[in-house]
Coordinates of C-alpha atoms and ligand atoms in Angstrom, one line a residue:
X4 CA 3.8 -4.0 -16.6
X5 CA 2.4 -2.8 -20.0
X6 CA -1.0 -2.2 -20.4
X7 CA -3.7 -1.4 -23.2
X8 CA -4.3 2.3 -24.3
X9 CA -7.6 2.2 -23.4
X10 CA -8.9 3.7 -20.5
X11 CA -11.1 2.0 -18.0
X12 CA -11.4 1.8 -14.2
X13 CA -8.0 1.5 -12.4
X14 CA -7.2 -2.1 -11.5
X15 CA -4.7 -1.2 -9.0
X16 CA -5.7 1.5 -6.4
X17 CA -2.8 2.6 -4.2
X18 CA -3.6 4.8 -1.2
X19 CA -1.8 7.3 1.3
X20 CA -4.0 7.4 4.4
X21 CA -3.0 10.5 5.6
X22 CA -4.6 12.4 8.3
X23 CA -5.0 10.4 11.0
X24 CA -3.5 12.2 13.5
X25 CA -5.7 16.0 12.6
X26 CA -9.0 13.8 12.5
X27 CA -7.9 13.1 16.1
X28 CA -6.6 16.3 17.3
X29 CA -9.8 17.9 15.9
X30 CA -11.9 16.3 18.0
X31 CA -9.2 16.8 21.5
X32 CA -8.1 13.0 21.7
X33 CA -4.8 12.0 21.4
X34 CA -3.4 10.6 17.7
X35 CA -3.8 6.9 18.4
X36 CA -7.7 7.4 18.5
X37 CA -7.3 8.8 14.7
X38 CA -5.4 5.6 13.6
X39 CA -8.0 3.3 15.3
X40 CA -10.9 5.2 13.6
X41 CA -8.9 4.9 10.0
X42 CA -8.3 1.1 10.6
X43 CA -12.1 1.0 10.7
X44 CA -12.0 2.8 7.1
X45 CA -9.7 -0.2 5.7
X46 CA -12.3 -2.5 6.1
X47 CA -15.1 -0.3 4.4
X48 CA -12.7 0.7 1.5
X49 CA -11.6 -3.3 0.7
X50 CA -14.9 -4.7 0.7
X51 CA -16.0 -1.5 -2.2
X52 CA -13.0 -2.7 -4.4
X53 CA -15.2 -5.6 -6.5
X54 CA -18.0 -3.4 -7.5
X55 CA -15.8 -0.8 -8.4
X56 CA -13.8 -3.4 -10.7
X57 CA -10.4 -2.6 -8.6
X58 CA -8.8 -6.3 -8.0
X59 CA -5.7 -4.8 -5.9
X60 CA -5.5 -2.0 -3.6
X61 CA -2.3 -1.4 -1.5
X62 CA -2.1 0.8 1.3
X63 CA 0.4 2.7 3.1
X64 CA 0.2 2.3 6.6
X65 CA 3.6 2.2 8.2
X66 CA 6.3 4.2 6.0
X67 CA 10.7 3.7 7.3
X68 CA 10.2 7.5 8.4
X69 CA 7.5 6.7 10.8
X70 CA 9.7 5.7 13.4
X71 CA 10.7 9.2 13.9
X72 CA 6.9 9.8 15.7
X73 CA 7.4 9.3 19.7
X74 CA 7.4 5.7 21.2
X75 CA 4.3 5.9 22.4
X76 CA 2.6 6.6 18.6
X77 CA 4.6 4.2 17.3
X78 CA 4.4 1.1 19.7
X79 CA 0.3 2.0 19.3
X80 CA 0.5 1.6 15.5
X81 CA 2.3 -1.6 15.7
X82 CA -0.4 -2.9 18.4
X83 CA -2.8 -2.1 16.1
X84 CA -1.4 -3.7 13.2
X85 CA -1.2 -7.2 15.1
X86 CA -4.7 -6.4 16.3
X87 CA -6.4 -5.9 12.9
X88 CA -5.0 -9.0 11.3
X89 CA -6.3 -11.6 14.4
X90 CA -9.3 -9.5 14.1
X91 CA -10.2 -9.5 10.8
X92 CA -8.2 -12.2 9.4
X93 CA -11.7 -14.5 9.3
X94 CA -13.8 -12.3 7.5
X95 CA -10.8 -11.0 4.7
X96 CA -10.4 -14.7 4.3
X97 CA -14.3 -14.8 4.0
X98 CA -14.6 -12.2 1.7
X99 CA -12.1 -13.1 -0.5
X100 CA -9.4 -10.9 -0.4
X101 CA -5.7 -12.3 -0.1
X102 CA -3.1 -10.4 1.4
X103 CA 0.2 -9.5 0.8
X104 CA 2.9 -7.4 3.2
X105 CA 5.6 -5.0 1.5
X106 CA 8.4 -3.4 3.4
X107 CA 11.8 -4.2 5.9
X108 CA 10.3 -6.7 7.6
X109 CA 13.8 -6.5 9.4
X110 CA 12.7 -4.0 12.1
X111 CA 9.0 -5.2 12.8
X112 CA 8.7 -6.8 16.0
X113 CA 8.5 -11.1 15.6
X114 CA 4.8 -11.4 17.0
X115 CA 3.7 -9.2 14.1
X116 CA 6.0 -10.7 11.9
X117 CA 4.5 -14.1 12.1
X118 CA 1.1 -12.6 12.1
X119 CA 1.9 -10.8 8.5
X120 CA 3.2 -14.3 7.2
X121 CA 0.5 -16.7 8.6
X122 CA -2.1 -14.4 7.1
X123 CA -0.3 -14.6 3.8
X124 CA -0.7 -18.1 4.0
X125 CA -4.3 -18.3 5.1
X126 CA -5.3 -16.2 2.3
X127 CA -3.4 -17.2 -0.2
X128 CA -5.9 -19.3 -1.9
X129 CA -8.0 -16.1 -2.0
X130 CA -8.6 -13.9 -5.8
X131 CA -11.6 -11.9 -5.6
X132 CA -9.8 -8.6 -3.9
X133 CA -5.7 -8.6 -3.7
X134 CA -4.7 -6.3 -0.4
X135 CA -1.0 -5.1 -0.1
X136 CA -0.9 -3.4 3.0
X137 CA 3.0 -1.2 3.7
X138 CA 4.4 -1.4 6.6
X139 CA 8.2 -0.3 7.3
X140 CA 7.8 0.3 3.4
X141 CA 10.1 3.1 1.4
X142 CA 10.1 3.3 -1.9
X143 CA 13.6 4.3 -2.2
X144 CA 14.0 1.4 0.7
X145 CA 13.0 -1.0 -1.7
X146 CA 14.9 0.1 -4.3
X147 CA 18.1 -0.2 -2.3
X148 CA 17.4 -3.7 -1.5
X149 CA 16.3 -4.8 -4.6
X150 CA 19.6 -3.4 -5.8
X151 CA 21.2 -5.6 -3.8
X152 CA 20.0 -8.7 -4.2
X153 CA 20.6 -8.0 -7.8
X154 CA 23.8 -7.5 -7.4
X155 CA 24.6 -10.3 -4.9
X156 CA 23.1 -12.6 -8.1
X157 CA 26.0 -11.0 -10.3
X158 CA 28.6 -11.2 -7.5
X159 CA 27.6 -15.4 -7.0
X160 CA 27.3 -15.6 -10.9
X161 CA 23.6 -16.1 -11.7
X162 CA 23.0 -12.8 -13.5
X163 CA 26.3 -10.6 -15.3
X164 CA 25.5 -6.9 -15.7
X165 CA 24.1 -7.3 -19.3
X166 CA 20.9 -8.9 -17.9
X167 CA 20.1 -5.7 -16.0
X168 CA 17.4 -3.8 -17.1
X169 CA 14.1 -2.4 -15.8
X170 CA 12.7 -5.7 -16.2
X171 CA 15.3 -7.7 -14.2
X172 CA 15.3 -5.0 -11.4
X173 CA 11.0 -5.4 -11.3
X174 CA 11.8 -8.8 -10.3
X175 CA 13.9 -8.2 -6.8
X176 CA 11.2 -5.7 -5.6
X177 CA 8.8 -6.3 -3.7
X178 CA 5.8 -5.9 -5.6
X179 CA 6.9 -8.1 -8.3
X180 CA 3.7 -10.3 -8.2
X181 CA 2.2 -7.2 -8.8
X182 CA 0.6 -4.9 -11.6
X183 CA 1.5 -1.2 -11.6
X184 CA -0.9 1.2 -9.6
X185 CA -3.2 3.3 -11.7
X186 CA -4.4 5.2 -9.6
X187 CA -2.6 6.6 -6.2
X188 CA -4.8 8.2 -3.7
X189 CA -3.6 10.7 -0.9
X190 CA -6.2 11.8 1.2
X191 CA -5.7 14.7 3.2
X192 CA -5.1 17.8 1.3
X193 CA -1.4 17.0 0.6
X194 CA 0.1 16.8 -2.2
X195 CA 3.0 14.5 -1.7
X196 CA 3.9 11.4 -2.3
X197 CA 6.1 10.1 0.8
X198 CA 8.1 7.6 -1.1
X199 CA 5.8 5.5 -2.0
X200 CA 5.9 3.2 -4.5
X201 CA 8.3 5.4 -6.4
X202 CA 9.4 3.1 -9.0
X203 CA 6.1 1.3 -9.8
X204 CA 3.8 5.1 -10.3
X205 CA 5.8 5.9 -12.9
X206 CA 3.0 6.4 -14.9
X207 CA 0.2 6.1 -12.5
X208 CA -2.4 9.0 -12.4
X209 CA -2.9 10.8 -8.9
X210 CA -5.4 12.0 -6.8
X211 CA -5.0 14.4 -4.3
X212 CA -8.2 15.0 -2.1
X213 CA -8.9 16.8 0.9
X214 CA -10.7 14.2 3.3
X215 CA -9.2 13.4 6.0
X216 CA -8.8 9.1 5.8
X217 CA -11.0 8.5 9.1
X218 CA -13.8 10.7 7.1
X219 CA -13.2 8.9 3.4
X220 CA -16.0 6.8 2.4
X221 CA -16.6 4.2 0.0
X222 CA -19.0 6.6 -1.7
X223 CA -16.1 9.3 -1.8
X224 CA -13.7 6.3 -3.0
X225 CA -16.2 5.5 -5.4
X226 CA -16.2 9.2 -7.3
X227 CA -12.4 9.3 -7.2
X228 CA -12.5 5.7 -8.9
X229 CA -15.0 7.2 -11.3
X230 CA -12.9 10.3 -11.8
X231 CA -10.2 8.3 -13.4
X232 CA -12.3 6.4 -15.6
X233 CA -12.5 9.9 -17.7
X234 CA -9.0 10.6 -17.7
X235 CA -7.0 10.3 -21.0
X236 CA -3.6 8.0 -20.5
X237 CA -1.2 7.4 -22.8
X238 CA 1.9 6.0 -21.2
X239 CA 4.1 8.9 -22.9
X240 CA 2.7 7.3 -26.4
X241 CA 0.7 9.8 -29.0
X242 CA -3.0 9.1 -29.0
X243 CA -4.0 7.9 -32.7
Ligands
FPP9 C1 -1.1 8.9 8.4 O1 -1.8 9.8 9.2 C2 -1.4 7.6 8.8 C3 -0.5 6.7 9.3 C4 1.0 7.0 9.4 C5 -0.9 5.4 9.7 C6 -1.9 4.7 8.8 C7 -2.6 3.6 9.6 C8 -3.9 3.4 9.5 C9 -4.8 4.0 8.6 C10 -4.5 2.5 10.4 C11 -4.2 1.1 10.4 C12 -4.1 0.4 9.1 C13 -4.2 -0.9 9.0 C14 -3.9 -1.7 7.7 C15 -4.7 -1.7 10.1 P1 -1.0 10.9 10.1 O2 -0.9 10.2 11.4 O3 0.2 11.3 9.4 O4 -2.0 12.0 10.2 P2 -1.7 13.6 10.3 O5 -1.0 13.9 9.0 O6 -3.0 14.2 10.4 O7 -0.8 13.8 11.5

């Protein structure tokens, strides 16, 4: 989505919560404990996003690589998902926030499947804070199955090839209600970016800061917000 040259606060936040799992380890209990205490973070970090001007904020929480940690990690992080949305699903709707689910929800497990789209529903009304959360999200995932969706539109004759372009792809992913990110946080002291949102940071500016997410607070979210506000982005134009 284009945007003005002129740089303000970041409208769209995206976030890598990473380092759950050391958080936990650092203090001798096992992993799950560090996811529990960075769901607790979610809440603190949504409800900072309208005096800091940011109207969307995804998060990663669930990437298609995660199921390569053991059962036990995994089955916990799912329990938790379904947990946090009958837990908090009052107060986001409350507070204003609507929420939206990216990712293969192929794989996910039907309970938390129908808790992701009732939620949708129940917030849907909502406009003050706009929440993505990923879950079984990959960027290049998405890709792939925006490519074909695209291309089963060709093959049944609603598209030919001369209507693809970056535009027409946009539309089969699934952030295509959404603006851009600009701004991408990863917490931890990596400097990676997992596959996330691959196509959609093309021109997004990044953060990389060493907090673990359990320990990142709305203050700490506040001067990274701030940070970007001084940065000088020019979409690959020449500043005039
Ligand atoms: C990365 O830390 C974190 C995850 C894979 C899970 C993210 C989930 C949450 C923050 C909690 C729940 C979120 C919601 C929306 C309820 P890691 O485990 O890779 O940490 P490590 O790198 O220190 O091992």
């Amino acid at each position: 989505m284009a945007k003005d040259l002129t740089t303000t606060g970041p409208d769209h936040v995206a976030i890598i919560m990473d380092g759950n799992g050391r958080w936990a380890q650092k203090r001798g209990k096992p992993r799950l404990f560090g996811h529990h205490a960075g769901a607790k973070r979610v809440r603190q970090i949504v409800e900072a996003c309208p005096d800091l001007g940011v109207k969307y904020l995804t998060i990663f929480a669930f990437s298609t690589e995660n199921w390569r940690r053991t059962q036990t990690e995994v089955a916990g992080l799912m329990k938790l998902f379904r947990r946090y949305i009958e837990r908090e699903a009052r107060d986001l709707l409350a507070n204003g926030v609507r929420v939206r689910f990216i990712g293969d929800r192929m794989k996910l497990d039907d309970r938390l499947v129908q808790l992701m789209d009732d939620l949708e529903l129940l917030t849907s009304g909502n406009d003050r804070v706009h929440m993505t959360v990923a879950i079984n999200y990959g960027g290049r995932d998405e890709v792939t199955r925006a490519a074909k969706r695209l291309a089963l539109e060709i093959e049944q004759g609603r598209l030919t090839h001369r209507d693809v372009d970056a535009e027409t792809l946009a539309r089969f992913l699934d952030t295509h209600v959404l603006p851009d990110p600009d701004l991408v946080i990863r917490t931890s002291g990596e400097a990676r970016i997992s596959n996330f949102l691959l196509w959609q940071s093309a021109y997004a500016e990044y953060e990389f800061i060493d907090t673990l997410w359990p320990d990142f607070t709305a203050e700490e979210f506040a001067e990274v917000v701030g940070r970007y506000a001084a940065r000088d982005r020019r979409f690959g134009a020449v500043k005039v």
